[in-house]
Amino acid sequence: EICEGNDNYVIIGRKESGKTTLLSYLYGQFLKPKRMEFLKVPLLIDFQNLPQGKHPIEKAIANNLLNYKINVNVEEILVNNRWVLLVDNLNLKQKKEIVELATFIKKYPRNQYIFAMDENVADELLGSEVSALPIAYSVYYIHNFKRKQVRLLIEKWFHNTDVDLIPGDLADIIL
């Protein structure tokens, strides 16, 4: 459902609750669509480790793609609206980066966005900071599980498929 739809999500949970594992698994699932019309290319970035300077979101995406030896103009590839940005460690207290993220979303509103954030900073989501994200989204909570429990849950949720990613998949789709 997540991989075939266009809805945006905010996933909230405690530290080590499986948010990053879920994003990694979704990343792999987006690379294996049931039908080609559902194909979206995932881009995974860590909000805590954004590059410095102008356009940190675009730089983080470019760096992610370079890990797969894919050197492309990020702005050109994002306009085709077949992308899903998976953002780990979203922190609404990082005001400058939130402004950059909001600008990025406004520039590319038709792509799908999935955010993961710690519940300690999620309280702000219920306050005035919610308008910082200029898109509609659904909020889901992950309750405490151990890593092994999360992997088992995700495998069952996604029909017992492999949780691990195959690094070459992204390059095969883009190139």
PDB file of C-alpha atoms in Angstrom:
ATOM      1  CA  GLU A   1       0.000   0.000   0.000  1.00  0.00           C
ATOM      2  CA  ILE A   2       2.751   2.462   0.953  1.00  0.00           C
ATOM      3  CA  CYS A   3       4.794   1.567  -2.105  1.00  0.00           C
ATOM      4  CA  GLU A   4       1.869   1.722  -4.531  1.00  0.00           C
ATOM      5  CA  GLY A   5       0.272   4.905  -3.223  1.00  0.00           C
ATOM      6  CA  ASN A   6       1.322   8.526  -3.245  1.00  0.00           C
ATOM      7  CA  ASP A   7       0.546   9.370   0.372  1.00  0.00           C
ATOM      8  CA  ASN A   8       3.136  10.958   2.628  1.00  0.00           C
ATOM      9  CA  TYR A   9       3.924   9.556   6.077  1.00  0.00           C
ATOM     10  CA  VAL A  10       5.577  10.521   9.346  1.00  0.00           C
ATOM     11  CA  ILE A  11       6.714   7.496  11.349  1.00  0.00           C
ATOM     12  CA  ILE A  12       7.298   8.163  15.035  1.00  0.00           C
ATOM     13  CA  GLY A  13       8.929   5.908  17.593  1.00  0.00           C
ATOM     14  CA  ARG A  14      11.432   5.678  20.399  1.00  0.00           C
ATOM     15  CA  LYS A  15      15.126   5.339  19.741  1.00  0.00           C
ATOM     16  CA  GLU A  16      15.939   1.852  18.433  1.00  0.00           C
ATOM     17  CA  SER A  17      12.247   1.061  17.803  1.00  0.00           C
ATOM     18  CA  GLY A  18      12.841   0.082  14.175  1.00  0.00           C
ATOM     19  CA  LYS A  19      12.216   3.317  12.256  1.00  0.00           C
ATOM     20  CA  THR A  20      15.483   3.118  10.315  1.00  0.00           C
ATOM     21  CA  THR A  21      14.953  -0.594   9.662  1.00  0.00           C
ATOM     22  CA  LEU A  22      11.482   0.162   8.291  1.00  0.00           C
ATOM     23  CA  LEU A  23      12.836   2.921   6.020  1.00  0.00           C
ATOM     24  CA  SER A  24      15.573   0.584   4.767  1.00  0.00           C
ATOM     25  CA  TYR A  25      13.022  -2.099   4.051  1.00  0.00           C
ATOM     26  CA  LEU A  26      10.721   0.336   2.261  1.00  0.00           C
ATOM     27  CA  TYR A  27      13.737   1.429   0.211  1.00  0.00           C
ATOM     28  CA  GLY A  28      14.159  -2.146  -0.982  1.00  0.00           C
ATOM     29  CA  GLN A  29      10.440  -2.594  -1.634  1.00  0.00           C
ATOM     30  CA  PHE A  30      10.271   0.513  -3.797  1.00  0.00           C
ATOM     31  CA  LEU A  31      12.954  -1.109  -5.971  1.00  0.00           C
ATOM     32  CA  LYS A  32      10.747  -4.187  -6.471  1.00  0.00           C
ATOM     33  CA  PRO A  33       7.315  -2.920  -7.589  1.00  0.00           C
ATOM     34  CA  LYS A  34       4.529  -5.412  -8.233  1.00  0.00           C
ATOM     35  CA  ARG A  35       3.859  -3.668 -11.535  1.00  0.00           C
ATOM     36  CA  MET A  36       6.067  -1.203 -13.403  1.00  0.00           C
ATOM     37  CA  GLU A  37       3.440   1.560 -13.234  1.00  0.00           C
ATOM     38  CA  PHE A  38       4.068   1.587  -9.471  1.00  0.00           C
ATOM     39  CA  LEU A  39       7.816   2.100  -9.914  1.00  0.00           C
ATOM     40  CA  LYS A  40       9.194   4.889  -7.762  1.00  0.00           C
ATOM     41  CA  VAL A  41      12.864   5.363  -7.154  1.00  0.00           C
ATOM     42  CA  PRO A  42      13.721   5.716  -3.455  1.00  0.00           C
ATOM     43  CA  LEU A  43      16.185   8.242  -2.102  1.00  0.00           C
ATOM     44  CA  LEU A  44      17.271   7.750   1.510  1.00  0.00           C
ATOM     45  CA  ILE A  45      18.844  10.567   3.522  1.00  0.00           C
ATOM     46  CA  ASP A  46      19.718  11.038   7.190  1.00  0.00           C
ATOM     47  CA  PHE A  47      18.421  14.399   8.397  1.00  0.00           C
ATOM     48  CA  GLN A  48      21.020  14.498  11.186  1.00  0.00           C
ATOM     49  CA  ASN A  49      23.876  14.279   8.690  1.00  0.00           C
ATOM     50  CA  LEU A  50      22.865  16.789   6.046  1.00  0.00           C
ATOM     51  CA  PRO A  51      25.742  18.435   4.172  1.00  0.00           C
ATOM     52  CA  GLN A  52      26.567  22.049   4.977  1.00  0.00           C
ATOM     53  CA  GLY A  53      25.944  24.991   2.673  1.00  0.00           C
ATOM     54  CA  LYS A  54      23.203  25.782   0.199  1.00  0.00           C
ATOM     55  CA  HIS A  55      20.719  23.112  -0.882  1.00  0.00           C
ATOM     56  CA  PRO A  56      21.635  20.447   1.712  1.00  0.00           C
ATOM     57  CA  ILE A  57      18.740  18.154   0.712  1.00  0.00           C
ATOM     58  CA  GLU A  58      19.864  18.076  -2.924  1.00  0.00           C
ATOM     59  CA  LYS A  59      23.467  17.513  -1.804  1.00  0.00           C
ATOM     60  CA  ALA A  60      22.411  14.642   0.464  1.00  0.00           C
ATOM     61  CA  ILE A  61      20.510  13.028  -2.411  1.00  0.00           C
ATOM     62  CA  ALA A  62      23.469  13.473  -4.772  1.00  0.00           C
ATOM     63  CA  ASN A  63      25.782  11.924  -2.167  1.00  0.00           C
ATOM     64  CA  ASN A  64      23.376   9.004  -1.736  1.00  0.00           C
ATOM     65  CA  LEU A  65      23.336   8.394  -5.479  1.00  0.00           C
ATOM     66  CA  LEU A  66      27.127   8.664  -5.675  1.00  0.00           C
ATOM     67  CA  ASN A  67      27.325   5.759  -3.217  1.00  0.00           C
ATOM     68  CA  TYR A  68      25.877   3.712  -6.082  1.00  0.00           C
ATOM     69  CA  LYS A  69      28.227   5.358  -8.599  1.00  0.00           C
ATOM     70  CA  ILE A  70      25.321   7.326 -10.086  1.00  0.00           C
ATOM     71  CA  ASN A  71      26.331  10.862 -11.023  1.00  0.00           C
ATOM     72  CA  VAL A  72      23.266  12.828 -12.167  1.00  0.00           C
ATOM     73  CA  ASN A  73      21.801  16.309 -11.868  1.00  0.00           C
ATOM     74  CA  VAL A  74      19.428  15.970  -8.900  1.00  0.00           C
ATOM     75  CA  GLU A  75      17.132  18.799 -10.014  1.00  0.00           C
ATOM     76  CA  GLU A  76      16.639  17.200 -13.422  1.00  0.00           C
ATOM     77  CA  ILE A  77      15.747  13.789 -12.045  1.00  0.00           C
ATOM     78  CA  LEU A  78      13.340  15.052  -9.380  1.00  0.00           C
ATOM     79  CA  VAL A  79      11.001  16.787 -11.814  1.00  0.00           C
ATOM     80  CA  ASN A  80       9.738  13.481 -13.227  1.00  0.00           C
ATOM     81  CA  ASN A  81       7.806  12.814  -9.996  1.00  0.00           C
ATOM     82  CA  ARG A  82       8.697   9.122  -9.747  1.00  0.00           C
ATOM     83  CA  TRP A  83      10.712   9.570  -6.575  1.00  0.00           C
ATOM     84  CA  VAL A  84      10.100   8.865  -2.932  1.00  0.00           C
ATOM     85  CA  LEU A  85      12.286  10.631  -0.398  1.00  0.00           C
ATOM     86  CA  LEU A  86      12.848   8.594   2.763  1.00  0.00           C
ATOM     87  CA  VAL A  87      14.089  10.937   5.489  1.00  0.00           C
ATOM     88  CA  ASP A  88      15.495   9.354   8.633  1.00  0.00           C
ATOM     89  CA  ASN A  89      15.990  11.234  11.910  1.00  0.00           C
ATOM     90  CA  LEU A  90      13.729  14.175  11.062  1.00  0.00           C
ATOM     91  CA  ASN A  91      14.157  16.760  13.804  1.00  0.00           C
ATOM     92  CA  LEU A  92      11.878  19.787  13.883  1.00  0.00           C
ATOM     93  CA  LYS A  93      14.316  21.550  16.201  1.00  0.00           C
ATOM     94  CA  GLN A  94      16.768  21.896  13.314  1.00  0.00           C
ATOM     95  CA  LYS A  95      15.076  25.100  12.138  1.00  0.00           C
ATOM     96  CA  LYS A  96      17.430  25.960   9.268  1.00  0.00           C
ATOM     97  CA  GLU A  97      17.258  22.428   7.850  1.00  0.00           C
ATOM     98  CA  ILE A  98      13.451  22.339   8.240  1.00  0.00           C
ATOM     99  CA  VAL A  99      13.235  25.531   6.175  1.00  0.00           C
ATOM    100  CA  GLU A 100      15.446  23.875   3.534  1.00  0.00           C
ATOM    101  CA  LEU A 101      13.253  20.761   3.607  1.00  0.00           C
ATOM    102  CA  ALA A 102      10.070  22.841   3.252  1.00  0.00           C
ATOM    103  CA  THR A 103      11.593  24.701   0.295  1.00  0.00           C
ATOM    104  CA  PHE A 104      12.575  21.379  -1.269  1.00  0.00           C
ATOM    105  CA  ILE A 105       9.060  19.950  -0.816  1.00  0.00           C
ATOM    106  CA  LYS A 106       7.494  23.066  -2.325  1.00  0.00           C
ATOM    107  CA  LYS A 107       9.833  22.767  -5.303  1.00  0.00           C
ATOM    108  CA  TYR A 108       9.045  19.047  -5.773  1.00  0.00           C
ATOM    109  CA  PRO A 109       5.537  18.605  -4.292  1.00  0.00           C
ATOM    110  CA  ARG A 110       4.464  15.676  -6.438  1.00  0.00           C
ATOM    111  CA  ASN A 111       7.096  13.268  -5.144  1.00  0.00           C
ATOM    112  CA  GLN A 112       6.276  11.055  -2.172  1.00  0.00           C
ATOM    113  CA  TYR A 113       7.813  11.755   1.245  1.00  0.00           C
ATOM    114  CA  ILE A 114       8.241   9.394   4.191  1.00  0.00           C
ATOM    115  CA  PHE A 115       9.793  10.768   7.374  1.00  0.00           C
ATOM    116  CA  ALA A 116      10.973   8.959  10.500  1.00  0.00           C
ATOM    117  CA  MET A 117      11.468  10.796  13.761  1.00  0.00           C
ATOM    118  CA  ASP A 118      12.144  10.111  17.412  1.00  0.00           C
ATOM    119  CA  GLU A 119       9.128  10.469  19.670  1.00  0.00           C
ATOM    120  CA  ASN A 120      11.081  12.852  21.908  1.00  0.00           C
ATOM    121  CA  VAL A 121      10.988  15.499  19.167  1.00  0.00           C
ATOM    122  CA  ALA A 122       7.612  14.416  17.804  1.00  0.00           C
ATOM    123  CA  ASP A 123       5.692  16.385  20.441  1.00  0.00           C
ATOM    124  CA  GLU A 124       6.430  19.482  18.381  1.00  0.00           C
ATOM    125  CA  LEU A 125       4.554  17.891  15.500  1.00  0.00           C
ATOM    126  CA  LEU A 126       1.337  18.496  17.406  1.00  0.00           C
ATOM    127  CA  GLY A 127       2.163  22.169  17.901  1.00  0.00           C
ATOM    128  CA  SER A 128       2.738  25.057  15.555  1.00  0.00           C
ATOM    129  CA  GLU A 129       5.713  23.362  13.865  1.00  0.00           C
ATOM    130  CA  VAL A 130       3.383  21.081  11.928  1.00  0.00           C
ATOM    131  CA  SER A 131       3.002  23.802   9.307  1.00  0.00           C
ATOM    132  CA  ALA A 132       6.758  23.539   8.665  1.00  0.00           C
ATOM    133  CA  LEU A 133       6.012  20.546   6.428  1.00  0.00           C
ATOM    134  CA  PRO A 134       4.007  21.933   3.503  1.00  0.00           C
ATOM    135  CA  ILE A 135       2.334  18.643   2.561  1.00  0.00           C
ATOM    136  CA  ALA A 136      -0.456  16.458   3.870  1.00  0.00           C
ATOM    137  CA  TYR A 137       0.732  13.332   5.677  1.00  0.00           C
ATOM    138  CA  SER A 138      -0.437  10.517   7.927  1.00  0.00           C
ATOM    139  CA  VAL A 139       1.263   9.861  11.248  1.00  0.00           C
ATOM    140  CA  TYR A 140       2.081   6.322  12.382  1.00  0.00           C
ATOM    141  CA  TYR A 141       3.655   5.237  15.652  1.00  0.00           C
ATOM    142  CA  ILE A 142       6.079   2.352  16.060  1.00  0.00           C
ATOM    143  CA  HIS A 143       5.946   0.821  19.490  1.00  0.00           C
ATOM    144  CA  ASN A 144       8.943  -0.759  21.139  1.00  0.00           C
ATOM    145  CA  PHE A 145      10.206  -3.918  19.541  1.00  0.00           C
ATOM    146  CA  LYS A 146      13.663  -5.346  19.406  1.00  0.00           C
ATOM    147  CA  ARG A 147      15.467  -5.285  16.034  1.00  0.00           C
ATOM    148  CA  LYS A 148      14.765  -8.983  15.407  1.00  0.00           C
ATOM    149  CA  GLN A 149      11.061  -8.497  16.189  1.00  0.00           C
ATOM    150  CA  VAL A 150      10.867  -5.539  13.793  1.00  0.00           C
ATOM    151  CA  ARG A 151      12.527  -7.526  10.998  1.00  0.00           C
ATOM    152  CA  LEU A 152      10.095 -10.407  11.527  1.00  0.00           C
ATOM    153  CA  LEU A 153       7.141  -8.043  11.587  1.00  0.00           C
ATOM    154  CA  ILE A 154       8.250  -6.300   8.397  1.00  0.00           C
ATOM    155  CA  GLU A 155       8.935  -9.592   6.614  1.00  0.00           C
ATOM    156  CA  LYS A 156       5.421 -10.786   7.441  1.00  0.00           C
ATOM    157  CA  TRP A 157       3.917  -7.412   6.535  1.00  0.00           C
ATOM    158  CA  PHE A 158       5.592  -7.516   3.132  1.00  0.00           C
ATOM    159  CA  HIS A 159       4.838 -11.170   2.357  1.00  0.00           C
ATOM    160  CA  ASN A 160       7.978 -12.830   3.718  1.00  0.00           C
ATOM    161  CA  THR A 161      10.405 -11.141   1.341  1.00  0.00           C
ATOM    162  CA  ASP A 162      14.043 -10.425   2.094  1.00  0.00           C
ATOM    163  CA  VAL A 163      14.746  -7.436   4.332  1.00  0.00           C
ATOM    164  CA  ASP A 164      18.286  -6.885   3.082  1.00  0.00           C
ATOM    165  CA  LEU A 165      18.921  -4.557   0.162  1.00  0.00           C
ATOM    166  CA  ILE A 166      20.798  -5.399  -2.993  1.00  0.00           C
ATOM    167  CA  PRO A 167      23.052  -2.353  -3.595  1.00  0.00           C
ATOM    168  CA  GLY A 168      23.014  -2.665  -7.389  1.00  0.00           C
ATOM    169  CA  ASP A 169      19.219  -2.386  -7.686  1.00  0.00           C
ATOM    170  CA  LEU A 170      19.113   1.408  -7.612  1.00  0.00           C
ATOM    171  CA  ALA A 171      21.734   1.760 -10.341  1.00  0.00           C
ATOM    172  CA  ASP A 172      19.872  -0.785 -12.513  1.00  0.00           C
ATOM    173  CA  ILE A 173      16.686   1.289 -12.369  1.00  0.00           C
ATOM    174  CA  ILE A 174      18.234   4.702 -12.975  1.00  0.00           C
ATOM    175  CA  LEU A 175      20.835   3.812 -15.575  1.00  0.00           C
TER     176      LEU A 175
END
